[in-house]
XYZ file of C-alpha atoms in Angstrom:
723
model
C 0.025 0.240 0.373
C 1.337 3.847 -0.845
C 0.530 5.268 2.331
C 1.097 8.631 0.818
C -1.877 8.106 -1.796
C -4.928 6.888 0.525
C -7.952 7.974 -0.910
C -10.676 6.746 1.461
C -13.724 6.767 -0.639
C -12.476 8.528 -3.836
C -13.036 12.315 -2.210
C -10.038 14.386 -3.509
C -7.474 16.348 -1.888
C -7.306 19.989 -1.414
C -4.451 22.077 -0.874
C -4.504 24.628 2.270
C -1.930 27.210 1.712
C -2.931 28.824 5.224
C -2.192 25.438 6.822
C 0.430 23.982 4.641
C -1.138 20.774 4.115
C -3.899 18.675 1.901
C -7.405 18.561 3.420
C -10.704 16.855 2.593
C -14.193 16.975 3.810
C -16.151 14.002 4.123
C -19.947 13.543 5.549
C -20.204 11.715 8.646
C -23.368 9.997 8.971
C -22.788 8.582 12.217
C -22.008 12.352 13.446
C -24.674 14.138 11.189
C -21.884 16.712 9.895
C -19.015 17.154 7.633
C -15.709 15.846 8.985
C -12.445 17.557 7.929
C -9.315 14.874 7.643
C -5.824 16.667 7.196
C -3.275 14.514 5.546
C -0.015 15.460 7.624
C -2.086 13.732 10.750
C -2.944 10.989 8.574
C 0.500 10.162 7.353
C 1.794 9.702 11.140
C 0.076 6.189 11.629
C 3.148 4.621 9.448
C 3.438 1.043 9.965
C 6.980 0.283 11.333
C 7.672 -2.123 8.594
C 5.567 -0.772 5.699
C 8.631 -1.062 3.383
C 8.577 -4.864 3.863
C 12.334 -4.766 5.408
C 13.050 -8.646 4.912
C 12.765 -10.484 8.080
C 15.297 -13.276 9.324
C 13.697 -16.933 9.358
C 10.776 -15.685 6.876
C 10.266 -17.771 3.704
C 9.173 -15.046 1.256
C 8.430 -17.450 -1.782
C 8.146 -21.536 -1.645
C 9.972 -23.704 -3.295
C 8.449 -26.433 -5.655
C 10.158 -29.769 -6.147
C 12.379 -28.972 -9.177
C 13.385 -25.697 -7.436
C 13.940 -27.887 -4.282
C 16.020 -30.462 -6.001
C 18.148 -27.701 -8.284
C 19.008 -26.150 -4.721
C 20.176 -29.377 -2.966
C 21.978 -29.993 -6.008
C 24.023 -27.080 -6.080
C 24.844 -27.281 -1.995
C 26.084 -30.720 -2.863
C 28.196 -29.842 -5.854
C 29.438 -26.840 -3.472
C 30.776 -28.902 -0.689
C 32.777 -31.061 -2.870
C 34.246 -28.272 -4.469
C 35.221 -26.546 -1.410
C 36.891 -29.572 0.333
C 39.606 -30.209 -2.436
C 39.955 -26.413 -3.573
C 43.281 -24.871 -1.574
C 42.668 -22.191 0.707
C 42.793 -18.247 -0.290
C 45.543 -16.438 1.278
C 47.160 -13.123 0.828
C 49.002 -10.429 3.001
C 46.057 -8.024 2.675
C 43.132 -10.751 4.485
C 45.815 -12.091 6.627
C 46.417 -8.496 8.372
C 43.017 -7.630 8.067
C 41.249 -10.542 9.711
C 42.608 -9.953 12.872
C 40.729 -10.803 16.652
C 39.548 -7.488 16.460
C 38.073 -7.979 13.390
C 34.364 -8.973 12.745
C 35.431 -10.509 9.521
C 36.667 -13.936 8.358
C 38.138 -14.827 5.117
C 35.070 -15.553 2.289
C 36.186 -18.903 0.594
C 34.857 -18.407 -2.847
C 34.879 -15.333 -5.428
C 30.911 -15.821 -5.574
C 30.592 -15.416 -1.692
C 29.254 -12.302 0.006
C 27.927 -11.421 3.376
C 24.356 -10.687 4.810
C 24.198 -8.460 8.269
C 21.489 -9.529 10.552
C 20.492 -6.541 12.159
C 19.112 -7.783 15.951
C 15.422 -6.082 17.143
C 15.749 -3.210 19.423
C 14.172 0.140 20.521
C 15.190 3.026 18.639
C 17.799 4.224 21.216
C 18.737 0.816 22.525
C 22.653 0.124 21.227
C 22.909 -1.745 17.888
C 23.893 -4.965 17.498
C 24.479 -7.369 14.344
C 26.245 -10.408 13.150
C 27.175 -11.606 9.635
C 26.367 -14.738 7.720
C 28.416 -15.927 4.623
C 26.286 -16.602 1.586
C 26.907 -17.563 -1.957
C 25.465 -15.871 -5.098
C 26.333 -17.915 -7.485
C 23.373 -20.384 -7.503
C 20.656 -19.326 -9.662
C 17.602 -21.356 -10.756
C 18.184 -23.593 -13.632
C 15.317 -23.581 -16.638
C 12.428 -25.806 -15.579
C 11.744 -28.575 -18.474
C 8.406 -29.529 -16.884
C 7.022 -25.818 -17.465
C 8.818 -25.575 -21.066
C 6.103 -24.596 -23.661
C 5.278 -28.130 -25.589
C 6.596 -27.663 -28.976
C 8.896 -24.781 -28.568
C 12.360 -24.573 -27.630
C 12.606 -20.632 -27.376
C 9.762 -20.655 -24.718
C 10.931 -21.580 -21.500
C 10.264 -20.937 -17.599
C 13.489 -20.004 -14.950
C 12.116 -19.111 -11.529
C 13.431 -15.579 -10.599
C 16.347 -16.018 -8.097
C 15.544 -13.219 -5.587
C 17.560 -14.809 -2.499
C 21.422 -15.703 -1.714
C 22.160 -19.109 -0.395
C 23.518 -19.510 3.348
C 27.015 -21.391 3.052
C 26.442 -22.929 6.657
C 22.728 -24.384 6.243
C 22.432 -24.346 2.441
C 18.980 -22.664 3.128
C 17.402 -19.801 0.784
C 18.228 -16.038 2.682
C 16.018 -13.301 1.627
C 17.143 -9.866 2.355
C 17.066 -6.061 1.806
C 19.472 -4.042 -0.108
C 20.365 -0.631 1.158
C 21.172 2.228 -0.947
C 22.537 5.198 0.740
C 25.137 7.886 1.342
C 28.200 6.991 3.742
C 28.236 10.597 4.554
C 31.398 12.424 6.291
C 33.773 9.606 7.344
C 35.158 12.008 10.167
C 31.476 11.287 11.687
C 31.811 8.018 13.173
C 29.147 6.048 15.534
C 30.042 2.493 17.262
C 27.812 -0.623 17.180
C 28.582 -4.167 17.806
C 29.208 -6.727 14.712
C 29.860 -10.630 15.422
C 30.264 -9.356 19.082
C 33.204 -6.582 18.112
C 32.917 -2.939 18.230
C 32.602 -1.762 14.881
C 32.443 1.871 13.771
C 30.158 2.972 10.868
C 29.411 6.316 9.783
C 26.894 8.924 11.280
C 24.449 8.242 8.361
C 24.375 4.621 8.277
C 23.924 4.824 12.054
C 21.017 6.922 12.083
C 19.448 4.541 9.136
C 19.868 1.224 10.820
C 18.017 3.078 14.110
C 14.790 3.108 11.548
C 15.492 -0.140 9.822
C 15.241 -2.284 13.214
C 12.224 -3.297 14.187
C 11.317 -3.990 17.703
C 10.598 -7.385 17.337
C 12.201 -9.238 14.481
C 15.537 -9.702 13.294
C 15.932 -8.478 9.653
C 18.359 -9.500 6.973
C 20.040 -6.896 5.307
C 23.060 -6.213 2.654
C 24.819 -2.959 3.373
C 28.340 -2.412 1.696
C 30.060 -0.693 4.763
C 29.413 -3.848 6.971
C 29.018 -6.544 4.848
C 32.403 -5.881 2.605
C 35.611 -5.785 4.384
C 36.386 -2.279 3.313
C 40.151 -2.540 4.287
C 41.046 -5.797 2.171
C 41.463 -4.672 -1.390
C 41.426 -7.865 -2.834
C 37.765 -8.417 -1.117
C 36.661 -5.221 -2.211
C 37.716 -5.560 -5.594
C 35.957 -8.789 -5.797
C 32.560 -7.529 -4.126
C 32.358 -4.861 -6.847
C 32.122 -7.713 -9.384
C 29.152 -8.932 -7.650
C 27.677 -5.870 -7.074
C 25.380 -6.612 -9.971
C 24.053 -9.957 -8.541
C 23.934 -8.409 -5.021
C 20.925 -6.284 -5.993
C 19.644 -8.499 -8.609
C 19.487 -11.389 -6.182
C 18.069 -8.790 -3.469
C 14.439 -9.559 -2.142
C 13.686 -5.576 -2.349
C 15.772 -2.450 -2.122
C 15.128 0.664 0.279
C 16.783 3.770 -0.739
C 18.074 5.517 2.674
C 17.112 9.572 1.906
C 18.085 10.528 5.611
C 15.842 11.277 8.574
C 12.599 13.223 7.605
C 12.038 17.140 8.074
C 9.365 19.142 9.760
C 8.005 19.630 5.948
C 8.553 15.815 5.161
C 4.348 15.381 5.277
C 3.600 18.394 2.775
C 6.148 17.423 0.107
C 5.129 13.475 0.073
C 1.485 14.777 -0.357
C 2.342 17.296 -3.033
C 4.233 14.630 -4.487
C 1.340 12.303 -5.049
C -0.891 15.060 -5.769
C 1.364 15.944 -8.604
C 1.133 12.560 -9.561
C -2.414 11.878 -9.686
C -3.196 15.376 -11.168
C -0.707 15.759 -13.978
C 0.136 12.214 -15.168
C -2.635 12.251 -18.121
C -1.849 16.080 -18.648
C -0.994 16.414 -22.493
C -1.718 20.491 -22.487
C 1.709 21.995 -23.844
C 0.693 25.568 -22.343
C 2.523 26.736 -19.611
C 0.463 26.369 -16.184
C -1.320 29.560 -15.056
C -2.251 30.024 -11.710
C -6.395 29.222 -12.381
C -4.500 25.841 -13.425
C -2.850 25.005 -9.975
C -6.151 25.677 -8.309
C -7.829 23.812 -10.660
C -5.570 20.853 -10.137
C -5.701 20.922 -6.369
C -2.059 21.814 -6.189
C -0.183 24.152 -3.973
C 0.163 27.863 -5.640
C 3.250 28.470 -6.850
C 5.847 29.524 -4.213
C 3.941 27.546 -1.685
C 6.455 25.608 0.755
C 5.353 22.777 -0.462
C 7.311 22.632 -3.488
C 10.313 24.298 -1.489
C 9.741 20.794 0.839
C 10.169 18.777 -2.735
C 13.093 20.708 -3.287
C 14.619 19.819 -0.221
C 14.119 16.311 -0.551
C 15.446 16.418 -4.116
C 18.688 17.986 -3.550
C 19.931 15.361 -0.972
C 23.291 13.778 -1.419
C 21.573 10.419 -2.299
C 20.617 12.008 -5.857
C 24.074 13.108 -6.495
C 25.574 9.685 -5.915
C 26.911 7.796 -8.551
C 26.599 4.253 -7.286
C 22.621 4.423 -7.073
C 22.463 4.006 -11.012
C 23.596 0.325 -10.424
C 21.774 -0.216 -7.541
C 18.232 1.108 -9.114
C 18.303 0.047 -12.391
C 19.473 -4.044 -11.431
C 16.591 -3.760 -8.420
C 13.707 -5.267 -9.268
C 11.858 -3.334 -6.006
C 12.518 -0.002 -4.832
C 11.509 2.424 -1.955
C 12.571 5.678 -1.001
C 12.628 5.489 2.995
C 12.519 9.314 4.359
C 12.465 9.028 7.969
C 9.649 6.619 8.863
C 7.677 7.513 5.590
C 8.106 5.497 2.080
C 7.630 6.508 -1.436
C 7.618 3.744 -4.093
C 9.851 4.444 -7.139
C 6.930 4.091 -9.376
C 5.530 7.260 -7.536
C 8.645 9.252 -7.470
C 9.076 8.205 -11.164
C 5.680 9.234 -12.166
C 5.927 12.668 -10.305
C 9.442 13.247 -11.746
C 8.034 12.946 -15.352
C 5.132 15.254 -14.593
C 7.306 17.894 -13.185
C 9.721 17.713 -16.410
C 6.834 17.429 -18.858
C 5.219 20.465 -17.431
C 8.311 22.536 -16.918
C 7.614 23.137 -13.250
C 11.082 22.598 -12.341
C 11.486 25.925 -10.997
C 8.863 25.534 -8.470
C 11.494 23.429 -6.547
C 13.648 26.805 -6.329
C 15.328 26.751 -2.658
C 16.707 30.389 -3.452
C 20.199 28.631 -3.592
C 21.615 28.281 -6.979
C 23.286 25.152 -6.163
C 20.894 23.563 -4.038
C 18.151 24.430 -6.902
C 20.313 22.854 -9.657
C 20.755 19.758 -7.121
C 16.923 19.344 -7.212
C 16.780 19.625 -10.921
C 19.079 17.212 -11.582
C 17.403 14.972 -9.283
C 14.143 15.026 -11.190
C 16.364 14.628 -14.099
C 18.377 11.191 -12.526
C 15.273 9.516 -11.630
C 13.837 10.188 -15.441
C 16.846 8.839 -16.649
C 16.898 5.765 -14.785
C 13.695 5.051 -15.486
C 14.692 4.866 -18.992
C 17.718 2.749 -17.861
C 15.560 0.374 -16.391
C 13.364 -0.494 -19.379
C 16.572 -1.191 -21.412
C 18.039 -3.184 -18.901
C 14.884 -5.306 -18.534
C 15.010 -5.422 -22.476
C 18.911 -5.693 -23.262
C 20.661 -6.920 -20.471
C 24.431 -5.924 -19.812
C 24.057 -3.897 -23.546
C 24.595 -0.779 -22.092
C 27.634 1.059 -23.591
C 30.581 1.658 -21.112
C 31.150 5.007 -22.762
C 27.289 6.028 -22.156
C 27.331 4.782 -18.718
C 30.228 7.159 -18.162
C 28.999 9.704 -19.748
C 25.327 9.758 -17.402
C 27.343 9.568 -14.420
C 29.969 12.109 -15.128
C 28.328 14.383 -13.007
C 27.516 12.021 -9.829
C 29.834 11.816 -6.841
C 31.853 9.348 -5.929
C 34.400 9.313 -3.007
C 36.979 7.227 -4.747
C 37.300 8.353 -8.312
C 37.977 5.399 -9.861
C 34.548 4.414 -9.031
C 33.260 6.269 -11.907
C 34.341 3.334 -13.655
C 33.966 0.492 -11.478
C 30.482 1.685 -10.390
C 29.028 1.170 -13.694
C 30.346 -2.270 -14.390
C 27.448 -4.556 -13.187
C 25.718 -2.997 -16.270
C 27.872 -3.606 -19.299
C 29.406 -6.565 -20.843
C 32.905 -4.946 -21.459
C 35.026 -6.341 -19.866
C 36.475 -4.393 -16.781
C 38.756 -5.719 -14.041
C 38.422 -3.465 -10.571
C 41.553 -2.971 -8.906
C 42.117 -0.663 -6.200
C 45.427 -0.342 -6.239
C 45.835 1.014 -9.734
C 46.370 4.830 -9.839
C 42.808 6.505 -11.013
C 44.611 7.734 -14.467
C 45.579 4.552 -15.055
C 41.941 3.240 -14.525
C 40.634 6.213 -16.968
C 43.336 5.032 -19.624
C 42.146 1.327 -19.251
C 38.631 2.341 -19.511
C 39.123 4.354 -22.639
C 41.267 1.560 -24.483
C 38.602 -0.832 -23.625
C 35.515 1.400 -25.643
C 37.715 2.039 -28.384
C 38.536 -1.899 -28.337
C 34.819 -2.808 -28.132
C 33.764 -0.424 -30.806
C 36.068 1.345 -33.281
C 33.690 3.949 -34.487
C 33.206 5.220 -31.076
C 35.953 7.218 -31.030
C 34.244 10.588 -32.088
C 31.870 10.257 -29.007
C 34.847 9.470 -26.616
C 37.065 12.531 -27.856
C 33.514 14.727 -27.525
C 33.801 13.646 -23.879
C 37.598 15.762 -23.280
C 36.101 18.639 -21.604
C 37.428 21.573 -19.752
C 40.433 19.163 -18.277
C 44.242 20.648 -17.760
C 46.854 18.459 -19.317
C 47.870 16.188 -16.812
C 51.537 14.344 -16.905
C 49.933 10.601 -16.559
C 46.547 11.001 -18.390
C 46.681 11.462 -22.008
C 44.615 14.403 -23.135
C 41.989 12.229 -25.619
C 41.227 10.021 -22.668
C 38.560 12.129 -20.292
C 39.136 12.796 -16.754
C 35.798 11.264 -15.705
C 36.577 12.598 -12.237
C 35.469 16.416 -13.383
C 31.892 17.285 -13.708
C 31.093 18.467 -17.485
C 31.237 22.030 -17.589
C 29.696 22.294 -21.068
C 27.019 20.755 -23.172
C 28.616 18.280 -25.892
C 28.101 19.564 -29.283
C 29.175 16.139 -30.894
C 28.501 13.539 -28.545
C 26.428 10.898 -30.426
C 26.216 13.201 -33.138
C 26.727 10.166 -35.483
C 23.064 8.886 -34.406
C 21.291 12.193 -34.765
C 22.796 13.321 -37.729
C 22.882 17.142 -37.241
C 26.583 17.485 -38.268
C 28.733 15.936 -40.321
C 32.042 18.026 -40.687
C 34.141 14.824 -42.366
C 31.272 14.007 -44.342
C 30.890 10.062 -45.132
C 34.884 9.266 -44.304
C 35.663 6.320 -42.108
C 37.316 6.210 -38.738
C 40.568 5.727 -38.694
C 43.089 5.252 -35.614
C 45.840 2.877 -34.035
C 47.292 3.465 -30.896
C 51.318 4.739 -30.589
C 54.080 4.475 -27.891
C 52.220 1.773 -25.901
C 48.735 3.138 -25.522
C 49.870 6.463 -24.723
C 49.504 8.036 -27.713
C 46.681 7.854 -30.278
C 47.249 8.252 -33.953
C 44.411 9.699 -35.949
C 43.655 10.359 -39.666
C 42.980 14.032 -39.762
C 43.350 17.285 -41.447
C 44.425 20.732 -39.547
C 42.687 23.255 -41.893
C 42.258 26.607 -39.538
C 43.994 28.756 -37.007
C 42.134 30.211 -34.168
C 42.978 34.226 -34.490
C 40.627 36.093 -31.973
C 38.649 34.580 -28.804
C 36.135 36.003 -26.104
C 34.507 34.755 -23.018
C 31.047 34.248 -23.332
C 29.849 35.049 -19.980
C 26.651 32.758 -18.202
C 24.785 33.982 -20.965
C 20.909 34.072 -20.953
C 19.156 34.986 -24.297
C 16.338 36.618 -22.545
C 18.972 39.234 -21.253
C 20.204 40.019 -24.731
C 18.063 43.144 -24.465
C 19.025 44.271 -21.201
C 21.608 46.952 -21.578
C 24.742 46.448 -19.254
C 23.941 42.387 -18.495
C 26.591 40.334 -18.888
C 24.758 38.553 -21.777
C 24.584 42.012 -23.962
C 28.120 42.772 -23.225
C 29.330 39.643 -24.525
C 27.255 39.540 -27.417
C 28.615 42.689 -28.440
C 31.868 41.902 -28.054
C 31.268 38.891 -30.191
C 29.672 41.326 -32.962
C 32.699 43.463 -32.762
C 34.742 40.337 -33.467
C 32.920 39.402 -36.395
C 33.040 42.965 -37.913
C 36.583 42.894 -37.524
C 37.752 39.315 -38.956
C 34.803 37.930 -40.565
C 34.198 39.448 -43.755
C 32.875 36.711 -45.961
C 31.279 33.250 -45.047
C 31.961 29.804 -46.562
C 29.313 29.175 -49.512
C 26.351 31.460 -49.417
C 25.598 32.002 -45.784
C 25.448 35.509 -44.794
C 27.053 37.088 -41.768
C 24.146 37.334 -39.718
C 22.767 33.710 -40.400
C 26.530 32.485 -39.776
C 26.108 34.246 -36.348
C 22.840 33.309 -34.990
C 23.478 29.464 -36.086
C 26.405 29.493 -34.476
C 25.218 30.970 -31.191
C 22.848 27.760 -30.768
C 25.595 25.428 -32.556
C 23.337 24.786 -35.122
C 20.482 23.093 -33.097
C 17.201 23.239 -31.831
C 16.075 23.315 -27.756
C 15.768 19.495 -28.094
C 19.815 19.286 -29.106
C 18.390 16.284 -31.697
C 17.327 18.357 -34.208
C 18.664 21.268 -36.956
C 17.949 24.788 -35.643
C 14.958 25.541 -37.570
C 14.723 28.950 -39.776
C 11.972 30.198 -37.282
C 15.264 31.121 -34.867
C 15.934 33.739 -37.694
C 13.414 35.970 -37.269
C 13.295 35.876 -33.148
C 16.726 36.505 -33.429
C 16.824 39.524 -35.658
C 13.913 41.268 -33.477
C 16.400 40.508 -30.339
C 19.516 41.596 -31.989
C 17.654 44.801 -33.208
C 16.589 45.798 -29.710
C 20.145 45.280 -28.185
C 22.089 47.255 -30.494
C 19.199 49.737 -31.079
C 19.306 49.493 -35.013
C 17.819 47.421 -37.769
C 19.219 45.937 -39.052
C 22.109 44.856 -36.821
C 23.907 43.410 -39.953
C 24.221 44.574 -43.162
C 23.128 41.249 -45.345
C 20.307 40.530 -42.302
C 16.923 39.358 -43.952
C 14.044 42.036 -44.396
C 10.980 39.705 -42.984
C 7.435 40.286 -44.433
C 5.632 39.325 -40.701
C 7.103 41.521 -38.314
C 7.427 40.423 -34.864
C 7.391 42.537 -31.569
C 8.807 41.475 -28.213
C 5.029 40.704 -26.771
C 4.258 38.123 -29.802
C 7.259 36.199 -27.886
C 5.042 35.261 -24.938
C 2.210 33.723 -26.746
C 1.552 30.597 -28.687
C 3.730 29.395 -31.194
C 6.593 32.192 -31.484
C 6.304 31.907 -27.720
C 6.824 28.334 -27.592
C 9.898 28.830 -30.688
C 11.299 31.098 -28.135
C 11.455 29.234 -25.270
C 13.303 26.325 -27.273
C 15.370 28.990 -28.898
C 16.516 30.392 -25.281
C 16.904 26.300 -24.093
C 19.328 25.923 -27.354
C 21.519 29.477 -26.917
C 22.467 28.000 -23.175
C 23.056 24.844 -24.142
C 25.387 25.985 -27.210
C 27.206 29.040 -24.898
C 27.755 27.519 -21.386
C 31.284 27.673 -20.380
C 32.451 28.232 -24.292
C 34.349 31.073 -26.118
C 33.146 32.626 -29.186
C 36.203 33.260 -31.608
C 37.111 33.595 -35.055
C 39.914 32.140 -37.273
C 42.181 33.057 -39.841
C 39.939 31.803 -42.685
C 37.198 34.275 -41.940
C 35.265 31.845 -39.878
C 33.247 31.953 -36.556
C 32.607 29.436 -33.963
C 32.158 28.228 -30.548
C 35.567 26.996 -28.689
C 36.155 25.198 -25.595
C 36.964 27.342 -22.546
C 41.011 26.884 -22.894
C 41.151 27.929 -26.433
C 44.079 30.192 -27.307
C 45.091 31.882 -29.949
C 47.232 30.316 -32.525
C 45.277 26.763 -31.722
C 44.759 24.563 -34.845
C 41.070 23.719 -36.032
C 41.365 20.058 -37.465
C 38.379 17.407 -38.320
C 39.305 13.539 -37.999
C 38.285 10.996 -40.454
C 34.891 9.744 -39.572
C 34.197 12.495 -37.316
C 31.179 14.566 -37.274
C 32.566 17.495 -35.355
C 35.637 19.778 -35.538
C 38.192 19.902 -32.567
C 40.698 22.373 -31.283
C 44.384 21.249 -31.286
C 47.600 22.832 -29.744
C 50.758 21.400 -30.924
C 53.800 20.700 -28.556
C 56.478 22.571 -29.868
C 59.104 19.720 -28.807
C 57.844 16.463 -30.146
C 55.237 18.087 -32.858
C 52.677 15.847 -31.333
C 49.065 17.554 -30.365
C 46.974 17.984 -27.166
C 43.144 17.658 -27.707
C 41.655 21.021 -26.214
C 38.080 19.885 -26.927
C 35.162 19.975 -29.414
C 33.975 22.908 -31.069
C 31.350 24.632 -33.913
C 32.550 26.214 -36.561
C 30.101 27.441 -38.883
C 30.828 26.536 -42.466
C 32.199 23.449 -42.117
C 29.856 21.239 -39.974
C 28.339 19.730 -43.134
C 31.506 18.381 -44.769
C 32.237 21.309 -46.878
C 35.710 21.128 -46.015
C 36.134 17.784 -47.812
C 35.885 19.392 -51.210
C 38.406 22.277 -50.944
C 41.953 22.331 -52.251
C 45.140 20.692 -50.628
C 42.386 18.307 -48.330
C 44.078 15.373 -47.181
C 44.134 13.311 -44.075
C 47.126 12.746 -42.516
C 48.092 11.065 -39.380
C 47.934 13.301 -36.504
C 49.579 11.932 -32.823
C 47.419 13.080 -29.843
C 49.176 12.767 -26.499
């Protein structure tokens, strides 16, 4: 039962701004009067085990004779194997498993531990024990349930448990997804009779997860993995996908509830119920909020939701694998629970109705986190669907890109933390330097799919050259600063700067350098910094956007007298400022953008036309038109395209008179190059001593994005070495 969606008689909940809560009025025949029910009061009556946390000793699914026989056969076979297997031992294990440690050595690469949390009240000391289990067992195909006459339609029972090594019995458990928190804030518990230190956040979670009348089975990485044993830690990372797939359910610990949690949860369900079938494209008005019985914009309930979505869990890297591979996920906020389905529908409704700004907490960083929380939930939901139909088929590069903005205590986990969802062979090793892990991952990507070269290079973003990290290898520990112009560009087909040529590359100097067939055709001769530009501010004199665009116009007038082909300077200018894309980022910029940009630019410069070759439009627009109907929708899309294109980039011109958007580290004298098989150009910087190049990053240069450079005189691909 979803405790945040109770509808006792189908009557709708109504929001009260005065009381910061939902209420409903119902007629009571016994009392002969209307009775008001407030949702906050209703939400306080929460069952302690509403999330169905797994209790020890409880059989959660009975086994039929075939399944019992398969399990017995596995246990017998395992016992025979262990009797002849040599003992595993290595220095790290021997040192870690001392008299003061709660751990004993795991015998098999497929073994793991379950923690049994003893019952107790909220304030009592926490005690737990560890039991060794195997993840190796999986139910085979049941031939008695195979569809007769078909060799393709078979039945395999899901394996939502592990097997106790001591008893050979199934062990069901709840996996916990959480944030470790500040490692300097520790609390003490008892584990296997030994003193054991946990982080404050996990300690608090254990107090809420514990039942008063029963032991519960949990999997928690901080306790179940010997964190001081690097070999065991690496082996358990390999098992992580199995651990979450085998779990009966997964609980996401968000933290303790706050005073506003109840109103936040009530609003979440109200949004889900009211907007999941709303197909109107128009922006919601104040009347719409009242009609849907939602809190008015600015109501505290929206900020309460923003507070939940900005919690650290939503920025954590490991959540992607944990949520995607689990089959039953619930969020836990103190003693309140939200189903994954409810959270997913809520995120979809908020994004589809452009309501993200309602979550503004008055702090830009916090607001950005709450918005990214919505986006991550929606993205993970799509990944769940893909994993269900294409298990272990997600590309390693795609997973690294999706997790780039996430937080990981160990930067190596940016790679190791996604390996459970890809078939690309990776072997976690926490003794390797971060740069080695990233370089190995880049090699694996190229070796598994040579055509992914351009996409990989497009991920190099705003990073300083490192002595140990080749410049063609993305530094995944640094969040992306720009919105990529060319990533997955081959699929979109928007740009094709190298025409229909094929990717051509090979390793050099033991894989440190990459030799790519390419052609350096231009040189940067002027560059300026674009501020955090917002298109709507273009018409505001003295705004950073206004000043930046005026400086760009000055550069164009000095360095760009003529554009390639028949393109006018005006068209090249506005196309450059949106990188030739529309607001979705997957289609070419529509011609309608031209009239809107002309209006904004003429208003900003105070003259019409702003460019001598600017076209005259038969249908005159004015600023008021940009607030209504089709021009309004087009203007909003153009704002998105503009923001994505110019974010953290620099506007510049080249020796050939072209203009473009370039990486933030671009300098005068840098070369512009296209690579064979590439769909966007790149900026390179030559090392004086060796003649090799540093990769600065991808760029947009108007006039060459559709392969025009391929037909110029003197064009020829040559080997370019990038270190």
